[in-house]
XYZ file of N, CA and C in Angstrom:
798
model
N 14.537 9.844 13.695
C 14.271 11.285 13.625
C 12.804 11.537 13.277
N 12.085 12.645 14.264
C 11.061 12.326 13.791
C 10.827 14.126 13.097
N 10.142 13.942 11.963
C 10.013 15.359 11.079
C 8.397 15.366 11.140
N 7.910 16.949 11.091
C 7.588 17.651 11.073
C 6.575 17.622 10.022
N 5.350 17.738 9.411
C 4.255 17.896 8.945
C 2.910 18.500 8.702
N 2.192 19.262 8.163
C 1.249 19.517 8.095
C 0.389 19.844 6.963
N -1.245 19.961 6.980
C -1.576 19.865 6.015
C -1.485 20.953 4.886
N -1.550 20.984 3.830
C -2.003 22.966 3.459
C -2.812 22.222 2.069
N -3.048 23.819 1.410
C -3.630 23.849 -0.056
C -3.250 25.391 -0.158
N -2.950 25.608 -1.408
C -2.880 27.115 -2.514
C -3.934 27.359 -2.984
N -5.394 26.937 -2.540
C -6.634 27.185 -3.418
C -7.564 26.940 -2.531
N -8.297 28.512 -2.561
C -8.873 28.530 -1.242
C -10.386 27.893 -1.692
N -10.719 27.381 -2.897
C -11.571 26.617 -3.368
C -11.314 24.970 -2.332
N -10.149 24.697 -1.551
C -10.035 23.518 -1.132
C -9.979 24.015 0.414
N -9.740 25.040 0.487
C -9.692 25.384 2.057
C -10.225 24.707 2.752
N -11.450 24.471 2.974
C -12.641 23.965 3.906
C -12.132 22.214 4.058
N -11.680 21.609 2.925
C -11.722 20.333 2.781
C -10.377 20.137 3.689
N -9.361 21.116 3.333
C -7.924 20.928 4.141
C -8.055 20.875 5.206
N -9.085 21.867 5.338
C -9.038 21.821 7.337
C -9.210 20.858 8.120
N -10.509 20.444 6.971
C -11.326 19.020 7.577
C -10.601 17.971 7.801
N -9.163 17.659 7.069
C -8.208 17.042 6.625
C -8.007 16.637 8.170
N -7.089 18.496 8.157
C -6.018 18.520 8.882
C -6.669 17.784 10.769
N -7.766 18.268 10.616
C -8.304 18.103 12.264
C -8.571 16.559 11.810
N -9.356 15.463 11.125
C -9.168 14.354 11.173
C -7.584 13.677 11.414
N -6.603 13.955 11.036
C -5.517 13.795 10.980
C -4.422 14.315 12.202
N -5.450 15.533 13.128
C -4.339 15.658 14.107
C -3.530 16.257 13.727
N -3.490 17.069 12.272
C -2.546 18.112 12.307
C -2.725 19.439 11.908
N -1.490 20.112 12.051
C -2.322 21.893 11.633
C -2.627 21.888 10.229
N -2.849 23.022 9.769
C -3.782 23.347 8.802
C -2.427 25.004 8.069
N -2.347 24.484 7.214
C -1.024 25.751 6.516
C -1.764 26.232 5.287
N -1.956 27.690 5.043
C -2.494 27.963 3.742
C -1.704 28.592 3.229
N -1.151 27.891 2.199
C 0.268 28.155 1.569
C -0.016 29.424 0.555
N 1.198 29.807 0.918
C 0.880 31.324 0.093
C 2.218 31.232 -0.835
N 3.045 30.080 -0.588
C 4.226 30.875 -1.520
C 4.449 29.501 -2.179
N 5.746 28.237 -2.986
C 6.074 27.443 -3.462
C 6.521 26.829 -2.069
N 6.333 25.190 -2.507
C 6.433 24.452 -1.600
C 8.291 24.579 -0.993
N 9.326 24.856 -2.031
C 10.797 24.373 -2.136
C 10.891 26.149 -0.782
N 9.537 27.063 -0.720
C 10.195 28.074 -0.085
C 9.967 28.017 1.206
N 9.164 26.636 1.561
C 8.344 26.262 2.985
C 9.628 25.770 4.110
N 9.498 26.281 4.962
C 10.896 25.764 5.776
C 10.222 25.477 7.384
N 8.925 25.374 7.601
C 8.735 24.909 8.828
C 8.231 24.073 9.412
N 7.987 23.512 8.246
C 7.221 21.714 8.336
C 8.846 20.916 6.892
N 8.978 19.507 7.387
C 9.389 18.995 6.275
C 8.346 18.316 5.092
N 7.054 18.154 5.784
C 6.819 17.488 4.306
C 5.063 18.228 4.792
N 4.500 18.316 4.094
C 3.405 18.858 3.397
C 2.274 17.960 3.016
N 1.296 17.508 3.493
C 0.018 16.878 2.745
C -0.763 18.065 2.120
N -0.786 17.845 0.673
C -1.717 18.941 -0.292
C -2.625 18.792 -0.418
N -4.041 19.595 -0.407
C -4.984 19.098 -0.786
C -5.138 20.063 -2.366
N -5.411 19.291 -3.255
C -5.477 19.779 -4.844
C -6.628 19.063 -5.421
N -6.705 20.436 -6.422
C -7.617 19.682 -7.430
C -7.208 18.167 -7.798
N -6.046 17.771 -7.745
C -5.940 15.860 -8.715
C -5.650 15.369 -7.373
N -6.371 15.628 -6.138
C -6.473 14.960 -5.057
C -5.596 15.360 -3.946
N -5.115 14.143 -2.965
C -4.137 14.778 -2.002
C -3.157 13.826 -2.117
N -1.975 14.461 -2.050
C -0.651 14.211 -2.477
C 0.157 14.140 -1.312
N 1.257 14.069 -0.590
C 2.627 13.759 0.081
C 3.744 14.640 -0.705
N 4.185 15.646 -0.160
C 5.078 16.908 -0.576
C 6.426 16.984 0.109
N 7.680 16.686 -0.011
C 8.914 17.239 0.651
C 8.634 18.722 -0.039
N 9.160 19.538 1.456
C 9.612 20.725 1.223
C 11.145 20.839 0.824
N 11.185 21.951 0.762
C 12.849 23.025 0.543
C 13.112 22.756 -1.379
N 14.349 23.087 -1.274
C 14.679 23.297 -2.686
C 15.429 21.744 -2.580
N 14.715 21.625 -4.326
C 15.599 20.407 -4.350
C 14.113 19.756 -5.027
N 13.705 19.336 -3.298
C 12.404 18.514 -2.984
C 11.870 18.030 -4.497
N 11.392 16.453 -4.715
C 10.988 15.847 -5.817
C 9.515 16.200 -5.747
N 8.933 15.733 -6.919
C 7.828 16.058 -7.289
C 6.545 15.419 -5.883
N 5.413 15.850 -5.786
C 4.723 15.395 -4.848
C 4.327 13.995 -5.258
N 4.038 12.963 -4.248
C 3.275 11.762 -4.371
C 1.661 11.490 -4.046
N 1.072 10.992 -4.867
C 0.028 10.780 -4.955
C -0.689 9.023 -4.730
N -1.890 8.708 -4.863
C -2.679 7.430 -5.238
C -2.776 7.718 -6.460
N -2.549 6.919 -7.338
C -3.072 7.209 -8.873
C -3.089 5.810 -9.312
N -4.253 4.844 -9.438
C -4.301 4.325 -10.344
C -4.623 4.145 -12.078
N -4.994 5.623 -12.290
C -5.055 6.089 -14.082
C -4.016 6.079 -14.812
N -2.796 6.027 -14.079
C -1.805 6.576 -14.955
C -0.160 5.883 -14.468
N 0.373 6.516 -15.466
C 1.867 6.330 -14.661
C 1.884 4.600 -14.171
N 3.175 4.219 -13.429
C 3.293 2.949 -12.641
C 2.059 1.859 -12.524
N 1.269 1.924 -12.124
C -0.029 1.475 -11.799
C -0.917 1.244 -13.408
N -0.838 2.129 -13.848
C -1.369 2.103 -15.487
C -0.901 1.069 -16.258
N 0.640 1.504 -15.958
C 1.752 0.372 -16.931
C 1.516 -0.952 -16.870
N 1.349 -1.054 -15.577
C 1.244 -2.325 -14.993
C 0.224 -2.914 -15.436
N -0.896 -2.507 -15.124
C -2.196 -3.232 -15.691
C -2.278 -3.573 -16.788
N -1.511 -2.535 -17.706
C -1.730 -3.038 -19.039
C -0.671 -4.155 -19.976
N 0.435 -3.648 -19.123
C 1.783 -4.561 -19.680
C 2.117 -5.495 -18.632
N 1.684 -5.682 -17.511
C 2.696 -6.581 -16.450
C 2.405 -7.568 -16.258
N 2.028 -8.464 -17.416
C 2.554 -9.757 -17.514
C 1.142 -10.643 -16.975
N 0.137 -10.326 -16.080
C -1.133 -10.639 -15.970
C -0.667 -12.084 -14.800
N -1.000 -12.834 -15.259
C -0.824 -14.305 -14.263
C 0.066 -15.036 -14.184
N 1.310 -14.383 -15.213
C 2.523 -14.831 -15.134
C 3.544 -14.314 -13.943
N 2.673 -13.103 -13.629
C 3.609 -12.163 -13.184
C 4.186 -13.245 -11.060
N 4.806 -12.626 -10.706
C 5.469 -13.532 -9.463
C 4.381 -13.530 -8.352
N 3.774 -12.145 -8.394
C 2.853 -12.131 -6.835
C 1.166 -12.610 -7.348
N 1.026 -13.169 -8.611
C 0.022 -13.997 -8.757
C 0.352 -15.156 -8.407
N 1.423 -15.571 -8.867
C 1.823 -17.367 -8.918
C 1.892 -17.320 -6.818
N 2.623 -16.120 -6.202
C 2.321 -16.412 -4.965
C 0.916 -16.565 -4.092
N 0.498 -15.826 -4.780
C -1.247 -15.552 -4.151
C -2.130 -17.235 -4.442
N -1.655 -17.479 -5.207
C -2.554 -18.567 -5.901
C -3.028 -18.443 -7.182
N -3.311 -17.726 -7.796
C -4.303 -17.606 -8.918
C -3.714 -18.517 -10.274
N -2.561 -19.293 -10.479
C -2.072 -19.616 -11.213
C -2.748 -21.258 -10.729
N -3.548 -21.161 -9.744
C -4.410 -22.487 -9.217
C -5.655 -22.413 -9.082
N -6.371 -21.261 -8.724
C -7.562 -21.014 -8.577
C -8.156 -19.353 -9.148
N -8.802 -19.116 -9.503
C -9.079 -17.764 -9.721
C -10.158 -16.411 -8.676
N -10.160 -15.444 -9.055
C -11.401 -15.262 -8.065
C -10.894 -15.154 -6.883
N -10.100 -14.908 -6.293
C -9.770 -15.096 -4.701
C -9.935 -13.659 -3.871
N -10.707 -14.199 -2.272
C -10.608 -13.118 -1.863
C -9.343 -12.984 -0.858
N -8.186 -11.399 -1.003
C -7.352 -11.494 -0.670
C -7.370 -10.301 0.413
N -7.028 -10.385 1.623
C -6.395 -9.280 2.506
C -5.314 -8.865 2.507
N -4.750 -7.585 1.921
C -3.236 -6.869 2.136
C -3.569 -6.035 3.291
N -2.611 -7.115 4.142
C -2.859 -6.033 5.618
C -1.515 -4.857 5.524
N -0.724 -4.677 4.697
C 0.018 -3.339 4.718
C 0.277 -2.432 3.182
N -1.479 -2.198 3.140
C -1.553 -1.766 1.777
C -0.756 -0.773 1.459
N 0.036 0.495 1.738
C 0.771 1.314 1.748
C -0.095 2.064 0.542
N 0.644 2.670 -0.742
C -0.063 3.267 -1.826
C -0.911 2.229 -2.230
N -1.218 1.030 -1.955
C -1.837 0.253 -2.826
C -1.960 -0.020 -3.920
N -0.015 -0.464 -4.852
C 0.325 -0.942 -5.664
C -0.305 -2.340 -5.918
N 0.269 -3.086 -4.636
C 0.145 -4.619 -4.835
C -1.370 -4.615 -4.756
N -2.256 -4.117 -4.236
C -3.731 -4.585 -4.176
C -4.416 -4.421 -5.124
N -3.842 -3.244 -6.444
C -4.054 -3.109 -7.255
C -4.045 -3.583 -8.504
N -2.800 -4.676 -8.386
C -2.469 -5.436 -9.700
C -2.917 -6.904 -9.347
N -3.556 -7.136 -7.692
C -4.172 -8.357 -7.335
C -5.567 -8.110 -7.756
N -6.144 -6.721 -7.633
C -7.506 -6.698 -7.878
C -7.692 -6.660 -9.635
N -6.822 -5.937 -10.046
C -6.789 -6.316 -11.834
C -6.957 -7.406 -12.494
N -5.949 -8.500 -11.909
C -6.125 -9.819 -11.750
C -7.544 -10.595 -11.625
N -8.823 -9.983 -10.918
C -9.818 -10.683 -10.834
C -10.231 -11.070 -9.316
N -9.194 -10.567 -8.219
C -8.948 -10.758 -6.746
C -10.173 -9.722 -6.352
N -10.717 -10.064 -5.564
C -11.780 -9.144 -4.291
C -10.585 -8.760 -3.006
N -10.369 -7.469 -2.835
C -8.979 -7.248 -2.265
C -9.369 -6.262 -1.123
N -9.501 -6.976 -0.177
C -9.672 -5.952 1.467
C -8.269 -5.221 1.487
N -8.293 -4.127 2.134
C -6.892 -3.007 2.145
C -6.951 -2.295 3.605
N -5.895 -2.653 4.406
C -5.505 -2.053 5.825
C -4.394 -1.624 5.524
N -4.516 0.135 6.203
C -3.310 0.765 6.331
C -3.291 1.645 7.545
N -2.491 1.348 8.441
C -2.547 2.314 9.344
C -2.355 3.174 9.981
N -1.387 4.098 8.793
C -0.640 5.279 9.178
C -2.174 5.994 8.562
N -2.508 7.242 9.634
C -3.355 7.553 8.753
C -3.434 8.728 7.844
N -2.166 9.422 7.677
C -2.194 10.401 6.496
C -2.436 9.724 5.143
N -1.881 8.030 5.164
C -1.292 7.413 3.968
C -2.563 6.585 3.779
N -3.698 6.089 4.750
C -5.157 5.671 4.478
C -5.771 6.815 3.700
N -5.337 7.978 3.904
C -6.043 9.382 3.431
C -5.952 9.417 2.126
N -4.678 9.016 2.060
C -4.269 9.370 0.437
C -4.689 8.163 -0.239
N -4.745 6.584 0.103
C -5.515 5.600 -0.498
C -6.659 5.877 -0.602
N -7.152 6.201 0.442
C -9.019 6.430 0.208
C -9.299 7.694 -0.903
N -8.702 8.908 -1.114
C -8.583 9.157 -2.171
C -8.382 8.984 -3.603
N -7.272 7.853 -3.438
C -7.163 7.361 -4.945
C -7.802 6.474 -5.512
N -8.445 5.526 -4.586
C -9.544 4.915 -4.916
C -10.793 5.738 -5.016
N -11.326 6.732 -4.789
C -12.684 7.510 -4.890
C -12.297 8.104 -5.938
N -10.981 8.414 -6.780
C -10.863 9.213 -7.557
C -10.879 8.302 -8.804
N -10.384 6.681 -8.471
C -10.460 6.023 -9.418
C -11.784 5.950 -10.060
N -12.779 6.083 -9.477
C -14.234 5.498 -9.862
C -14.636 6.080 -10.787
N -13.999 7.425 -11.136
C -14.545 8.417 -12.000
C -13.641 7.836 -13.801
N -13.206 6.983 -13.844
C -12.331 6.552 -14.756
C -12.966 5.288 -14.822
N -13.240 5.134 -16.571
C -13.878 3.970 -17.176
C -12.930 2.733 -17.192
N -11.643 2.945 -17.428
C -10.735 2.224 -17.505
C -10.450 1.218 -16.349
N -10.576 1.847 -14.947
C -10.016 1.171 -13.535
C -11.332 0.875 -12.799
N -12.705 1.788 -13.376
C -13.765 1.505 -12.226
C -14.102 0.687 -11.858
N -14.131 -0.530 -12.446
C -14.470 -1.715 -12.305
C -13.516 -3.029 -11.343
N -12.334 -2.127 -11.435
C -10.912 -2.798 -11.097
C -11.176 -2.461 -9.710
N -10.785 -0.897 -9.244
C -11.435 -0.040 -7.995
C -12.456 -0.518 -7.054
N -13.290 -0.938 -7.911
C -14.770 -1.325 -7.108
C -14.770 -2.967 -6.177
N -13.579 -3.184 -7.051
C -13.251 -4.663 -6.218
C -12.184 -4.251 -4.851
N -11.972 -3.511 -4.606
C -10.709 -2.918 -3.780
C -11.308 -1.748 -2.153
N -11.302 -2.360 -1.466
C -12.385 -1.968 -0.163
C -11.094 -2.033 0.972
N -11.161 -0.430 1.029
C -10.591 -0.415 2.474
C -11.089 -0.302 3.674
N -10.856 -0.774 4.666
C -11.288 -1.266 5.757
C -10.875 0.000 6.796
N -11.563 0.130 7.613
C -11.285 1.169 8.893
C -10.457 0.442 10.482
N -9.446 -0.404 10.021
C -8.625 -0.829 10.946
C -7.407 -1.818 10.465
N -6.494 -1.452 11.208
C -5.817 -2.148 10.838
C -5.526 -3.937 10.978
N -4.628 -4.603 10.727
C -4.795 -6.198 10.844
C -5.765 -6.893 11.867
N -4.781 -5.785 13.132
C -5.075 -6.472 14.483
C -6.435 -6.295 14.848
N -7.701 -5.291 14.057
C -8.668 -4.665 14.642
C -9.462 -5.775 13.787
N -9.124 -6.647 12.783
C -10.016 -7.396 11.611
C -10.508 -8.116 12.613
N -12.230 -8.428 12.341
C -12.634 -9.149 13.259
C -12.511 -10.854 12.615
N -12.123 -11.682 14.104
C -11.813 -12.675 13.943
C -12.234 -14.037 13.318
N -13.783 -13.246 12.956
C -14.213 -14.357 12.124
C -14.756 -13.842 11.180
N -13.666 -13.411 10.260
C -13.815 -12.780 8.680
C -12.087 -13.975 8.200
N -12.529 -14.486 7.339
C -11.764 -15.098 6.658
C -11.337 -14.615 5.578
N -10.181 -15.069 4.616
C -9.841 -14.144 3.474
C -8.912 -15.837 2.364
N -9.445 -15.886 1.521
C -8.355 -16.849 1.043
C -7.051 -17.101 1.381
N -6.191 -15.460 0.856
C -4.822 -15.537 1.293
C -4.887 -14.084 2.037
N -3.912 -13.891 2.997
C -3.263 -12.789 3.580
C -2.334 -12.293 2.917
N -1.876 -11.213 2.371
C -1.068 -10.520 2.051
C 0.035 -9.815 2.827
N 1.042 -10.125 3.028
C 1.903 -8.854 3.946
C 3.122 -8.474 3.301
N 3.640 -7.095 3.457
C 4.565 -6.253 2.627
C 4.531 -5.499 3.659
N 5.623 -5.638 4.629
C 5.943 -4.779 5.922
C 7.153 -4.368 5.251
N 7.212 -2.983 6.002
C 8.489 -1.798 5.704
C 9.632 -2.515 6.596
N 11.005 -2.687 5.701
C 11.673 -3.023 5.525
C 13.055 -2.164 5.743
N 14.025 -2.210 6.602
C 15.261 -1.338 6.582
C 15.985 -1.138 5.273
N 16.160 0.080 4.835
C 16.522 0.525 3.500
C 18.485 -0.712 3.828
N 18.134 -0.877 2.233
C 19.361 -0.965 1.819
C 20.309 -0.535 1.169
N 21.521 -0.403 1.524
C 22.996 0.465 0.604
C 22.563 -0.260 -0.693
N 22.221 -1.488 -1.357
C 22.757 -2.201 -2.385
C 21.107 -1.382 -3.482
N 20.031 -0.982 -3.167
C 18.784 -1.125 -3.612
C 19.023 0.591 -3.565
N 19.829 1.715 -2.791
C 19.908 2.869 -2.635
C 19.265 3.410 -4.126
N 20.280 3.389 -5.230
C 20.023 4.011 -6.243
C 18.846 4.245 -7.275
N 18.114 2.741 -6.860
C 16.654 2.610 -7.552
C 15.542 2.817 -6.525
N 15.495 3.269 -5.484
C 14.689 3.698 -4.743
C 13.706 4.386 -5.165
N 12.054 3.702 -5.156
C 11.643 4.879 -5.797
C 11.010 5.582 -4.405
N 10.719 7.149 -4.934
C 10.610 8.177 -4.212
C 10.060 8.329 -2.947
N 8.569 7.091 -3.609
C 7.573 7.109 -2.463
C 7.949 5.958 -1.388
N 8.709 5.020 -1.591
C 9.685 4.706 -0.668
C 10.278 5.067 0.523
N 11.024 5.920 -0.257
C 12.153 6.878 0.305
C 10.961 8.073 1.245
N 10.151 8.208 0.857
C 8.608 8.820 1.630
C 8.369 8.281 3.093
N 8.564 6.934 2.294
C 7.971 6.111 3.630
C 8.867 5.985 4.629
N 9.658 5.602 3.915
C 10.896 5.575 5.197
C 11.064 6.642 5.964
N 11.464 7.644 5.398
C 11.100 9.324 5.861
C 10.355 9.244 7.215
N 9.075 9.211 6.811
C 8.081 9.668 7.926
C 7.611 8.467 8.600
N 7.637 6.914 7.549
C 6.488 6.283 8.683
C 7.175 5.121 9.669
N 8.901 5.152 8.368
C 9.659 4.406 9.448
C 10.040 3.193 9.385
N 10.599 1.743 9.951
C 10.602 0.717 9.882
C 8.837 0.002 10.810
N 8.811 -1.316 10.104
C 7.351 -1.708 10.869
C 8.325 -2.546 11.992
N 8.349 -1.558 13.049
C 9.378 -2.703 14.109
C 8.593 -3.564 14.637
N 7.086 -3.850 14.499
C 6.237 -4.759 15.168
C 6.112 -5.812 14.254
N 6.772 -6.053 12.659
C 6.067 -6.581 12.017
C 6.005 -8.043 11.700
N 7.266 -8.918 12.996
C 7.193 -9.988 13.286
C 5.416 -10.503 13.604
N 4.921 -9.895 14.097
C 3.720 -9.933 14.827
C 2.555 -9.862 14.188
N 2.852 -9.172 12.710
C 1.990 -9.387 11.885
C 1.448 -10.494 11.064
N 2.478 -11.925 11.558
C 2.467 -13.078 11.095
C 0.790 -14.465 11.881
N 1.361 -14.178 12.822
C -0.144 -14.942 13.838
C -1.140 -14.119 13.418
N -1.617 -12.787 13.289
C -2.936 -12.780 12.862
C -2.970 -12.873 11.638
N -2.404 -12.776 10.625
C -2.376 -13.348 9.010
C -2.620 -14.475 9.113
N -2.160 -15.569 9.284
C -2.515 -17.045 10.093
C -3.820 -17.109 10.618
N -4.093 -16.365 11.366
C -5.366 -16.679 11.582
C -6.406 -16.109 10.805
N -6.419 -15.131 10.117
C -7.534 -14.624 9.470
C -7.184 -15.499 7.632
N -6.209 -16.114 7.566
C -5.978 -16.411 5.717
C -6.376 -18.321 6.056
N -7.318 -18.530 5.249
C -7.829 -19.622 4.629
C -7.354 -20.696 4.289
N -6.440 -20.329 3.184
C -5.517 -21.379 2.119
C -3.982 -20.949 2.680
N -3.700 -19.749 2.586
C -2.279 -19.121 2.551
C -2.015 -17.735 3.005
N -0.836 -17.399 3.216
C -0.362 -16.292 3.656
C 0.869 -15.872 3.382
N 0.772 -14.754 2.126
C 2.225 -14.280 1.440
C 3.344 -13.392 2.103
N 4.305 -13.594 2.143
C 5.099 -12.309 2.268
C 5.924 -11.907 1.446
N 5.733 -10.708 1.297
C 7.261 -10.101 0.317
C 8.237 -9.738 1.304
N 9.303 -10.303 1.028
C 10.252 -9.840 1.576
C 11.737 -9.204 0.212
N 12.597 -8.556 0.798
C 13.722 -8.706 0.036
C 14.215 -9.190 0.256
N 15.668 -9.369 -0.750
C 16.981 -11.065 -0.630
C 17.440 -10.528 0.672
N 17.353 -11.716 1.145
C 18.612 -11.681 2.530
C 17.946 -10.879 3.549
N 16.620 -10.558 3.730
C 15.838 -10.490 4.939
C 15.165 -11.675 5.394
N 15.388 -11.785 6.947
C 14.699 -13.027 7.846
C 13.334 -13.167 7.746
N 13.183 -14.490 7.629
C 11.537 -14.537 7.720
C 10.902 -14.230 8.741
N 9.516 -13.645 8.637
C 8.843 -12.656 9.599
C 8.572 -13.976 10.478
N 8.534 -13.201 12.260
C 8.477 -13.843 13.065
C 9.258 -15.120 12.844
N 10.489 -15.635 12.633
C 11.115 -16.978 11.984
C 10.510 -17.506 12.097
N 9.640 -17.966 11.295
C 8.931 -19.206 10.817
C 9.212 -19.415 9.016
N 9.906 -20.583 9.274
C 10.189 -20.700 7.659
C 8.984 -21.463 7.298
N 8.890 -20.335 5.959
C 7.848 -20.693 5.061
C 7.610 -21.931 4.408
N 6.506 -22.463 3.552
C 6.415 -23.805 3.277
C 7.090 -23.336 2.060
N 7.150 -22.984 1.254
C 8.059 -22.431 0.006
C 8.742 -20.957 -0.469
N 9.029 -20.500 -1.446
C 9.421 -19.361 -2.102
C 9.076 -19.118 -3.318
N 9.318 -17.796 -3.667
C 9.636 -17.369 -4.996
C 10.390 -16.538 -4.969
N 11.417 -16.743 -5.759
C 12.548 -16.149 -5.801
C 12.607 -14.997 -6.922
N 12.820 -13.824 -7.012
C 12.587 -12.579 -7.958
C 13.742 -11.973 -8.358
N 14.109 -11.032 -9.278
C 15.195 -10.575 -8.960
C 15.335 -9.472 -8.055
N 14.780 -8.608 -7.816
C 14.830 -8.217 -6.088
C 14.856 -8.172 -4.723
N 14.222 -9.643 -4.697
C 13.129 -9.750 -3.713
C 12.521 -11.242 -3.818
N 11.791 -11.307 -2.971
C 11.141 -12.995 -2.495
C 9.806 -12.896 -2.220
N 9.306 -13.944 -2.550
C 7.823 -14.309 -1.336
C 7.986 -15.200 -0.902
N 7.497 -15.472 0.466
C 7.616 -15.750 1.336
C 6.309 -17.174 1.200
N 5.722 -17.735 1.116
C 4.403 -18.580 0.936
C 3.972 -19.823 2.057
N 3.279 -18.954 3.121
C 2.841 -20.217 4.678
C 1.413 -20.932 3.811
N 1.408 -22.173 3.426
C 0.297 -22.749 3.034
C -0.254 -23.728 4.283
N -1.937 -23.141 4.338
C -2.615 -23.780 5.033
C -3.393 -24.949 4.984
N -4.068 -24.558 3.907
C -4.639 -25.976 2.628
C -4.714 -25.451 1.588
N -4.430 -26.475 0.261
C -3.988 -26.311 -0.722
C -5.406 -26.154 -1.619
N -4.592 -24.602 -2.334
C -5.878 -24.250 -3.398
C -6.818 -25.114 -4.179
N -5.778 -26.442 -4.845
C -6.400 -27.206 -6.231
C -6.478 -27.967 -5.313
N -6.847 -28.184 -4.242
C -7.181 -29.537 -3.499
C -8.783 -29.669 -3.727
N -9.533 -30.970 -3.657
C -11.124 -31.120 -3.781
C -11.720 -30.007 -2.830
N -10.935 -29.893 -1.730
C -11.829 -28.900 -0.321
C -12.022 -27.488 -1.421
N -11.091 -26.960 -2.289
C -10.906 -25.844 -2.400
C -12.120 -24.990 -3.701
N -12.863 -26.170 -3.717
C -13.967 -26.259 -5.104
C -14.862 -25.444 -4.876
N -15.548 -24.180 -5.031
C -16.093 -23.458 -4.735
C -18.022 -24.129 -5.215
């Protein structure tokens, strides 16, 4: 099903910027005059606001808007409590072998995971290629910079103007990152979080994302991660040289040459 979208703002202090939005983006331009739950002719809404631009379900009901935010909330927690190099998608990346790594997430989405790789000490290239949802990354990273806490974190975190397939072929990356959208599951329904349930919404399953495996391969160095969840097939079947097993979920780990090997000595 495909729904319905466009941009707006309630503050005609942002007007000019929405528009600019909306025509980069290919879509109309709504200057909302009333509450989002009373909007009935688009389903979902890109805002442009003072705390940036957000992802809006309309009608009544509709949950709070989604944003990039690395200051606060989820992303905050994380940095400060989540466990640092213990945590599962370090030990997959490598860093529990080498430090410093430069990593490509070719399906940065909000750019959770690139965020707690770049916290980590990772130099973290970021491709996304829906482009309302590059809009809203490139925002939350420009908004990060203004914050003492993440600027430094932020500044390691560079998104790129193409997606996997456009990376030119002789840019190398330690490891590849991939976290392709995934068919919702009945068993995971209830903990869904929102922006998820977002994605699925509008941007869909990645039905290409077998394919995202050969150029990860070719552009990753040492390795090439995948997250997958339990009991999804490995991308493009190619079984991986190992796992990590989570309680949600898996990585996936294609090793090319090995981090702590003599080659890997910087």
């Amino acid at each position: 099903m495909r729904h319905s979208i466009a941009v707006a703002t309630n503050d005609k202090i942002f007007e000019s910027e929405a528009r600019s939005l909306a025509m980069s983006l290919g879509l109309v331009f709504l200057s909302l005059n009333v509450p989002i739950k009373f909007v009935t002719q688009y389903d979902y809404l890109i805002l442009k606001t003072q705390d940036g631009i957000a992802i809006a379900k309309t009608g009544k009901g509709a949950p709070k808007p989604v944003c990039v935010d690395f200051t606060s909330g989820a992303a905050d927690h994380r940095r400060r409590f989540g466990g640092g190099k213990g945590q599962d998608i370090a030990k997959a990346v490598g860093l529990n072998k080498r430090p410093g790594l430069s990593v490509l997430d070719a399906t940065a989405g909000l750019g959770r995971d690139a965020f707690v790789l770049a916290c980590l000490g990772c130099s973290v290239s970021l491709c996304e290629r829906v482009n309302f949802v590059r809009a809203m990354l490139e925002d939350g990273l420009y908004r990060g910079t203004f914050y003492h806490e993440v600027a430094d974190i932020v500044a390691n975190m560079h998104l790129l103007d193409t997606d996997i397939k456009g990376v030119d072929s002789g840019s190398q990356f330690d490891v590849v990152y991939l976290d392709p959208m995934y068919p919702h599951m009945d068993k995971s329904s209830a903990a869904a979080k929102k922006e998820m349930a977002f994605f699925r919404d509008l941007v869909g399953q990645d039905l290409d994302a077998d394919a995202l495996l050969p150029h990860a391969l070719r552009l990753a160095q040492y390795r090439v991660v995948v997250k997958r969840p339990k009991g999804a097939p490995f991308l493009n079947h190619a079984k991986p040289t190992y796992q990590l097993e989570g309680k949600s979920g898996r990585f996936d780990i294609y090793v090319l040459k090995s981090l702590d090997s003599l080659h890997a000595v910087r």
